[in-house]
Amino acid sequence: MEIDLHLPACRSLKAKRAVVRPVVEGVRSRFRVSVAEVGDQDLWQRANIGVAVVGATTSHIVDVMDEIERWVWAQPGVEVVSMDRTWMEE
């Protein structure tokens, strides 16, 4: 899953880190998935976050991704520009 965020209140990279870090750490700890900022590191008001979810069944993975999506949408200080899901199968 790739999440593109707009951070309207950020005026520096330091302010951006203060907003993005809780989102990344929250997703990682709450949902037990791999997550990292994967793009737009040099832009103050944009963040691109990548999330990897692995599971035994497609329905479980979809449920986890749906929960992550709802959780990110509810975070203060971020506006979700887009969310894109890419599937890799064995």
Short mmCIF file of C-alpha atoms in Angstrom, two decimals:
data_model
loop_
_atom_site.label_atom_id
_atom_site.label_comp_id
_atom_site.label_asym_id
_atom_site.label_seq_id
_atom_site.Cartn_x
_atom_site.Cartn_y
_atom_site.Cartn_z
CA MET A 1 0.00 0.00 0.00
CA GLU A 2 1.30 3.45 -0.85
CA ILE A 3 -0.10 6.46 1.02
CA ASP A 4 0.47 9.97 -0.28
CA LEU A 5 -0.02 12.64 2.39
CA HIS A 6 -0.25 16.42 2.39
CA LEU A 7 0.99 18.10 5.59
CA PRO A 8 -0.41 21.65 5.38
CA ALA A 9 0.93 22.95 8.71
CA CYS A 10 4.57 21.89 8.16
CA ARG A 11 7.01 24.69 7.43
CA SER A 12 10.26 22.72 7.78
CA LEU A 13 11.62 19.20 7.52
CA LYS A 14 11.80 19.10 11.32
CA ALA A 15 8.09 19.89 11.56
CA LYS A 16 7.40 17.26 8.91
CA ARG A 17 9.24 14.61 10.93
CA ALA A 18 7.17 15.53 13.98
CA VAL A 19 3.99 14.77 12.03
CA VAL A 20 5.14 11.78 9.95
CA ARG A 21 6.96 9.85 12.69
CA PRO A 22 3.84 9.28 14.85
CA VAL A 23 1.92 8.10 11.78
CA VAL A 24 4.65 5.64 10.73
CA GLU A 25 5.25 4.37 14.27
CA GLY A 26 1.52 4.17 14.96
CA VAL A 27 0.87 2.03 11.89
CA ARG A 28 3.87 -0.18 12.70
CA SER A 29 2.96 -0.80 16.32
CA ARG A 30 -0.83 -0.94 15.98
CA PHE A 31 -1.04 -3.22 12.94
CA ARG A 32 2.27 -5.14 13.10
CA VAL A 33 3.21 -4.38 9.48
CA SER A 34 6.29 -3.04 7.76
CA VAL A 35 6.04 0.69 7.11
CA ALA A 36 8.44 3.46 6.08
CA GLU A 37 8.56 6.86 4.47
CA VAL A 38 9.50 5.95 0.91
CA GLY A 39 9.28 9.20 -1.02
CA ASP A 40 9.14 12.98 -0.94
CA GLN A 41 11.70 13.09 1.88
CA ASP A 42 12.94 16.51 0.75
CA LEU A 43 9.51 18.16 0.57
CA TRP A 44 8.12 19.91 3.65
CA GLN A 45 4.44 19.41 3.06
CA ARG A 46 4.36 16.04 1.32
CA ALA A 47 5.04 12.51 2.54
CA ASN A 48 4.87 9.20 0.76
CA ILE A 49 4.52 6.20 3.06
CA GLY A 50 4.83 2.56 2.01
CA VAL A 51 3.17 -0.26 3.93
CA ALA A 52 3.77 -3.99 3.39
CA VAL A 53 1.20 -6.46 4.68
CA VAL A 54 1.72 -10.23 4.57
CA GLY A 55 -0.96 -12.73 5.48
CA ALA A 56 -2.31 -16.21 4.94
CA THR A 57 -5.55 -15.11 3.28
CA THR A 58 -6.48 -12.27 0.98
CA SER A 59 -9.48 -11.38 3.11
CA HIS A 60 -7.30 -10.90 6.18
CA ILE A 61 -4.89 -8.66 4.25
CA VAL A 62 -7.78 -6.58 2.89
CA ASP A 63 -9.19 -6.19 6.42
CA VAL A 64 -5.81 -5.01 7.75
CA MET A 65 -5.36 -2.55 4.87
CA ASP A 66 -8.88 -1.20 5.41
CA GLU A 67 -8.12 -0.64 9.10
CA ILE A 68 -4.81 1.08 8.29
CA GLU A 69 -6.58 3.32 5.79
CA ARG A 70 -9.24 4.37 8.31
CA TRP A 71 -6.60 4.96 11.01
CA VAL A 72 -4.44 7.18 8.76
CA TRP A 73 -7.47 9.20 7.62
CA ALA A 74 -8.24 9.93 11.30
CA GLN A 75 -4.78 11.29 12.14
CA PRO A 76 -4.57 15.01 12.93
CA GLY A 77 -2.35 17.25 10.81
CA VAL A 78 -2.40 15.05 7.71
CA GLU A 79 -4.55 15.11 4.60
CA VAL A 80 -4.65 11.94 2.54
CA VAL A 81 -4.05 12.77 -1.12
CA SER A 82 -4.20 9.18 -2.33
CA MET A 83 -3.89 5.56 -1.29
CA ASP A 84 -2.89 2.89 -3.73
CA ARG A 85 -2.83 -0.85 -3.19
CA THR A 86 -0.53 -3.11 -5.16
CA TRP A 87 -0.77 -6.89 -4.91
CA MET A 88 2.03 -9.42 -5.21
CA GLU A 89 1.12 -13.08 -5.24
CA GLU A 90 3.26 -16.15 -5.07
#
